[in-house]
Short mmCIF file of C-alpha atoms in Angstrom, two decimals:
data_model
loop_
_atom_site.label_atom_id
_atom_site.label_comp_id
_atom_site.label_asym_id
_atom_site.label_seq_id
_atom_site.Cartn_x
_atom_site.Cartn_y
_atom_site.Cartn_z
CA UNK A 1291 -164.87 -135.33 30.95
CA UNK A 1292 -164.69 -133.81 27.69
CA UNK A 1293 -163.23 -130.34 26.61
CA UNK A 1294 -166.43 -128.29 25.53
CA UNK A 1295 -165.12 -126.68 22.41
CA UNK A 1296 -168.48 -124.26 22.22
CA UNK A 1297 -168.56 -121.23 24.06
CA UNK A 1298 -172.58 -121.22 23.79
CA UNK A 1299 -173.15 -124.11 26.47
CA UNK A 1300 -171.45 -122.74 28.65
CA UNK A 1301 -173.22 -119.18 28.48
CA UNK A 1302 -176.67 -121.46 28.42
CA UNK A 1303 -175.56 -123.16 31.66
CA UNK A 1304 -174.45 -120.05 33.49
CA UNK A 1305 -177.66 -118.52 32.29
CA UNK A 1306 -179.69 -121.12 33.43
CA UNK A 1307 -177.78 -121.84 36.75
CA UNK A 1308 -178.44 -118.13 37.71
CA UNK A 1309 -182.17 -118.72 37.59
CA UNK A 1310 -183.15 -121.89 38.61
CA UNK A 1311 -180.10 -123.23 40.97
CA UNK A 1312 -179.42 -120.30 43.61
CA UNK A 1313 -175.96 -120.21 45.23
CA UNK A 1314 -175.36 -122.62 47.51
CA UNK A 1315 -172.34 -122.64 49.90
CA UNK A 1316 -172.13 -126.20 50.73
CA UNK A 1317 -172.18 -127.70 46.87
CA UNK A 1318 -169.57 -124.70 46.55
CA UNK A 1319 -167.28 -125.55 48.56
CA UNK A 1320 -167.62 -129.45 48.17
CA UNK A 1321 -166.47 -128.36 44.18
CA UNK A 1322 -163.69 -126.10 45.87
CA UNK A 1323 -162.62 -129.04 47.92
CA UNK A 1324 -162.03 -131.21 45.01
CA UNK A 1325 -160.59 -128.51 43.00
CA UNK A 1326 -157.65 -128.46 45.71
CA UNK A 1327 -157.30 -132.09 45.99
CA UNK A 1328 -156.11 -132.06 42.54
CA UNK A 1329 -159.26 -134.07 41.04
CA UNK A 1330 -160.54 -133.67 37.53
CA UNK A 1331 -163.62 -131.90 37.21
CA UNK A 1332 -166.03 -134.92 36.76
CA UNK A 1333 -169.04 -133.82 39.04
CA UNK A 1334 -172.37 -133.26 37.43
CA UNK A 1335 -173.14 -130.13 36.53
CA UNK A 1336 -175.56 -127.38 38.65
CA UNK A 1337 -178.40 -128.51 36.55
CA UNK A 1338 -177.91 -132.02 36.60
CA UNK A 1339 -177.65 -132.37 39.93
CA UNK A 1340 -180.93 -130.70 40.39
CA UNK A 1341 -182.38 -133.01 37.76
CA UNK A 1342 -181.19 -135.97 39.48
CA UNK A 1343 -182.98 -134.09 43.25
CA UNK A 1344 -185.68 -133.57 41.23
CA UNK A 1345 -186.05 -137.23 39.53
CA UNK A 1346 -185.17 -138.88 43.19
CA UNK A 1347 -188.19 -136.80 44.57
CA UNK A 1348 -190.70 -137.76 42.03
CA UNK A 1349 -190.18 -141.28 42.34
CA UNK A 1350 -190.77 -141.06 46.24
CA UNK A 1351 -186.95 -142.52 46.86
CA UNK A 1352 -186.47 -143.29 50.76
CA UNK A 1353 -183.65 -145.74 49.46
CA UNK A 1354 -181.03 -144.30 47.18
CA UNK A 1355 -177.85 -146.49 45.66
CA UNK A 1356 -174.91 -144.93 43.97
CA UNK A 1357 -171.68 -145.94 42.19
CA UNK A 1358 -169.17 -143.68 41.90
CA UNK A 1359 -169.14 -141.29 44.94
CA UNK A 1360 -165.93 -138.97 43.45
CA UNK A 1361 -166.03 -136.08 45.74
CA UNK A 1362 -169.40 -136.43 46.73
CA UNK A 1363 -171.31 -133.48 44.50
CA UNK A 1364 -174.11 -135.77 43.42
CA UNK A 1365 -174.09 -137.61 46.35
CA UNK A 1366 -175.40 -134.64 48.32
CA UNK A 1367 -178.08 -133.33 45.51
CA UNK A 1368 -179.38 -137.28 45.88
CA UNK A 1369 -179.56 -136.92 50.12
CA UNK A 1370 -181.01 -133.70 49.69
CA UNK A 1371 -184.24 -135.42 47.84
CA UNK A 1372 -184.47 -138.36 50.75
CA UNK A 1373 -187.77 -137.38 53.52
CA UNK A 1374 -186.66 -138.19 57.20
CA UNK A 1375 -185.42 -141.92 57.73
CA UNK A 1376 -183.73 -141.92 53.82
CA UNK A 1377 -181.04 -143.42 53.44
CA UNK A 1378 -178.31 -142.83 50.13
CA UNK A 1379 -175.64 -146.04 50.10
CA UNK A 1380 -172.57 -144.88 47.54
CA UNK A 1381 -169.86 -146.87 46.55
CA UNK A 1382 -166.37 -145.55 45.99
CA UNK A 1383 -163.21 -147.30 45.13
CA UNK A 1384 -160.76 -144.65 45.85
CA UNK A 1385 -159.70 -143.81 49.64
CA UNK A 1386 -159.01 -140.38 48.55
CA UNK A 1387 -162.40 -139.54 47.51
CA UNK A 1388 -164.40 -141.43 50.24
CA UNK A 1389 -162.13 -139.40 52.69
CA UNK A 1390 -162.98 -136.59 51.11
CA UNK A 1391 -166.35 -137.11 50.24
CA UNK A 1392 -166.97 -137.82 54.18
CA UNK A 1393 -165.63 -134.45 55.07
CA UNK A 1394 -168.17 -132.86 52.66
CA UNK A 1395 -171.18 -135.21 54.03
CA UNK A 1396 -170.10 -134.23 57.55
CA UNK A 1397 -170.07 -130.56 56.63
CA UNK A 1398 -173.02 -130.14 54.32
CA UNK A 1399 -174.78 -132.05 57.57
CA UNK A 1400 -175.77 -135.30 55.81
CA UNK A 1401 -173.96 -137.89 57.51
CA UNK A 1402 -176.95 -139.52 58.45
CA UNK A 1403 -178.16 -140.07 55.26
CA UNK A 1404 -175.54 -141.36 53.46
CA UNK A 1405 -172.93 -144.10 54.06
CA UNK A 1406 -169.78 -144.53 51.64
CA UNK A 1407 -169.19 -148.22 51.19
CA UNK A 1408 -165.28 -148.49 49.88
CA UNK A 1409 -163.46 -150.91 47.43
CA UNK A 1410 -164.23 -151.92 44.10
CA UNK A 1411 -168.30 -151.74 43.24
CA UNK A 1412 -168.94 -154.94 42.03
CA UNK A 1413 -167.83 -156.60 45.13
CA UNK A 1414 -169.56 -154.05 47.08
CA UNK A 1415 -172.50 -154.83 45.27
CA UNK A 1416 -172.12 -158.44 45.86
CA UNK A 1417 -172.34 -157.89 49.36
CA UNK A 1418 -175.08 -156.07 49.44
CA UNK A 1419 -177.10 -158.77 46.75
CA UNK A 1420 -175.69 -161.62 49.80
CA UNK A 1421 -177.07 -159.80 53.07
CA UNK A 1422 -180.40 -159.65 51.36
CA UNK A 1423 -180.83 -155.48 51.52
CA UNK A 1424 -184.12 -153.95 50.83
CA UNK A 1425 -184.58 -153.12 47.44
CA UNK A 1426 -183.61 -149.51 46.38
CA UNK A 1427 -186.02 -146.86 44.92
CA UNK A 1428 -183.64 -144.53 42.63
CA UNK A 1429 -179.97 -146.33 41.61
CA UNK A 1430 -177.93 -143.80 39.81
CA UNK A 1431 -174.66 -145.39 37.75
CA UNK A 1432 -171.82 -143.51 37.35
CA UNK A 1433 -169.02 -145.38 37.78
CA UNK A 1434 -166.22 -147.23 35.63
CA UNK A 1435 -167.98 -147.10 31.77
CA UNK A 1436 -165.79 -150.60 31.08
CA UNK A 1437 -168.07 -152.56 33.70
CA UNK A 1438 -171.40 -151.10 33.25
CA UNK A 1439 -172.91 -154.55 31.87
CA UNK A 1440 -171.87 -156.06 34.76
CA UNK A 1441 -173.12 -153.08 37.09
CA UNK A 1442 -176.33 -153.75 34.99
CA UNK A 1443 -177.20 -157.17 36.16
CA UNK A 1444 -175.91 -156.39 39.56
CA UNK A 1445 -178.30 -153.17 40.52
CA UNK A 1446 -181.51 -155.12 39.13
CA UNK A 1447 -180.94 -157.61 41.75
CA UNK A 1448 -180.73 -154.74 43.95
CA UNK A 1449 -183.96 -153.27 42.22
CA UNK A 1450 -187.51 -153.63 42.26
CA UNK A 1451 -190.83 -153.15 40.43
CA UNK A 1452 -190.82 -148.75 40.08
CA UNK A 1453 -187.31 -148.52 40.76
CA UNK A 1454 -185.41 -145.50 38.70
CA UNK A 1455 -181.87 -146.17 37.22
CA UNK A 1456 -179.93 -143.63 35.67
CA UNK A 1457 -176.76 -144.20 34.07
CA UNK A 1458 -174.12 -141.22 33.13
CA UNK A 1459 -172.15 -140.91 30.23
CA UNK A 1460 -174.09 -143.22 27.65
CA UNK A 1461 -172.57 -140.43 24.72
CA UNK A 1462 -169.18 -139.80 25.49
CA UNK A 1463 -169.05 -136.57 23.33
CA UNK A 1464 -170.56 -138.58 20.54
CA UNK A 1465 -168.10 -141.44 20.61
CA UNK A 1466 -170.49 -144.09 21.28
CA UNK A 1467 -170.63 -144.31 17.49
CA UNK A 1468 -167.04 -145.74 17.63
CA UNK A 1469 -167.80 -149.54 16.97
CA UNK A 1470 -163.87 -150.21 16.59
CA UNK A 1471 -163.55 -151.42 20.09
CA UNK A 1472 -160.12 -150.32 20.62
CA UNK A 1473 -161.44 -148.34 23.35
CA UNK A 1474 -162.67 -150.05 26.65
CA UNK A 1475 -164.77 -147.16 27.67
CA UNK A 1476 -166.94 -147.06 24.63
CA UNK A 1477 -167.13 -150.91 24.66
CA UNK A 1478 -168.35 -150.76 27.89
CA UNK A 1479 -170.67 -148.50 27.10
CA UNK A 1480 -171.99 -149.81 24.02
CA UNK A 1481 -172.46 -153.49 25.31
CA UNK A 1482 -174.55 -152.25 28.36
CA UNK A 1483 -176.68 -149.92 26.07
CA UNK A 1484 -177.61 -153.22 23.50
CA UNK A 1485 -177.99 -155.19 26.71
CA UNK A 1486 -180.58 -152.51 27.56
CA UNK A 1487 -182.49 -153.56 23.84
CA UNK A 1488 -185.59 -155.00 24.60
CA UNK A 1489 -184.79 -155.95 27.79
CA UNK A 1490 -187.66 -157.85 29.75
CA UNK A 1491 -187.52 -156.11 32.96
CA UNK A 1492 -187.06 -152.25 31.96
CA UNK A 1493 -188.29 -149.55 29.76
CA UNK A 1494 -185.51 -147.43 28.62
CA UNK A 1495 -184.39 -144.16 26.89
CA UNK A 1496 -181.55 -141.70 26.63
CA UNK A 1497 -181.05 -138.09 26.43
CA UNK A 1498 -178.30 -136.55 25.32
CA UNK A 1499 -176.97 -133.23 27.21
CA UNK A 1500 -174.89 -130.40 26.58
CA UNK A 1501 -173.71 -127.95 28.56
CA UNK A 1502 -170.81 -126.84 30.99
CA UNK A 1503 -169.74 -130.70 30.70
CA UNK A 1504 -169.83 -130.71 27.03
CA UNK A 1505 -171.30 -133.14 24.91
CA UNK A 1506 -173.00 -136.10 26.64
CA UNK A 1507 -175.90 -138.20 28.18
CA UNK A 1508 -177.91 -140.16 30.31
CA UNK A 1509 -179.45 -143.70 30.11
CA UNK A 1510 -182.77 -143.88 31.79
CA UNK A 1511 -184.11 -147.12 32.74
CA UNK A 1512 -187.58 -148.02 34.44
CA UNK A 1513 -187.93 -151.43 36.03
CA UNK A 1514 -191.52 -153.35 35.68
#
């Protein structure tokens, strides 16, 4: 994540967070937890989170894919959204974080919701393309930037006609305009955002976002 060199986003967020995002011991602590494990602070913000709840309930989302777990922040605004019988499935390459992620799920008493799938996400995804799963209802991406095109193709298997994807970090604290290539990240990023161009299966924008995170953005992506 990016150093937020203006004071005023962060004031804006705090302000906002006060009113519309009450404190909540559970998303605390999970933050608290991954503070102490030494992790950088990648989690979405208050806000976002609650966009993403919010988004996830609009859509009606019973079936919820992730990729990129981290410490499990987002993980729990998504299970949050699911009605009885939901299910989230997110992926997580790191043992650390799934362990840790599991002891949030277990405390913030979602561990019937969700289920952490571990190792790298494309293979994960693989799997689940090969057993044939049901399709899923709200995917959100936010996982290794370098192998979003190939995430791309990968969740729209996994997709169906309605399905919501939304894809973190399309702006990379403006960066995206870097078409020098030297770095992987914004490559990664840039190829999956032309690959989203006219794309026959999906109508697509992007917002960008600042705040406590700094300068940023999502991709959102509608399948037909």
């Amino acid at each position: 994540m990016y150093e937020n060199e203006n004071p005023v986003f962060d004031n804006v967020d705090a302000y906002l967070e006060e009113r519309l995002t009450p404190p909540d011991e559970t998303l605390e602590l999970t933050l608290n937890r991954q503070d102490e494990a030494g992790l950088p602070p990648m989690a979405v913000s208050p806000l976002q989170g609650a966009f993403l709840n919010i988004l996830a309930k609009s859509v009606g989302a019973r079936r919820i894919l992730e990729l990129g777990t981290f410490a499990g922040y987002s993980t729990i605004w998504l299970a949050r959204a699911l009605p009885e019988g939901g299910k989230v499935i997110t992926l997580e390459l790191q043992d650390v974080n799934a362990d840790l992620s599991q002891r949030n799920f277990d405390d913030a008493g979602l561990a019937d919701r969700i289920e952490i799938r571990r190792g790298p996400a494309e293979k994960s995804l693989n799997i689940l393309i090969n057993d044939g799963v049901k399709p899923f209802d709200f995917i959100f991406l936010d996982a290794d930037k370098i192998r979003y095109p190939t995430y791309l193709d990968q969740i729209l298997m996994l997709s169906r006609p309605g399905t919501l994807i939304i894809a973190d970090n399309v702006i990379r604290n403006g960066r995206i305009l870097d078409d020098s290539g030297k770095d992987p990240s914004i490559r990664g990023v840039r190829t999956f955002l032309d690959m989203l161009k006219d794309h026959p299966q999906l109508d697509c924008t992007a917002l960008q976002t600042m705040g406590c995170k700094g300068y940023d953005g999502f991709a959102m992506m509608y399948v037909r």
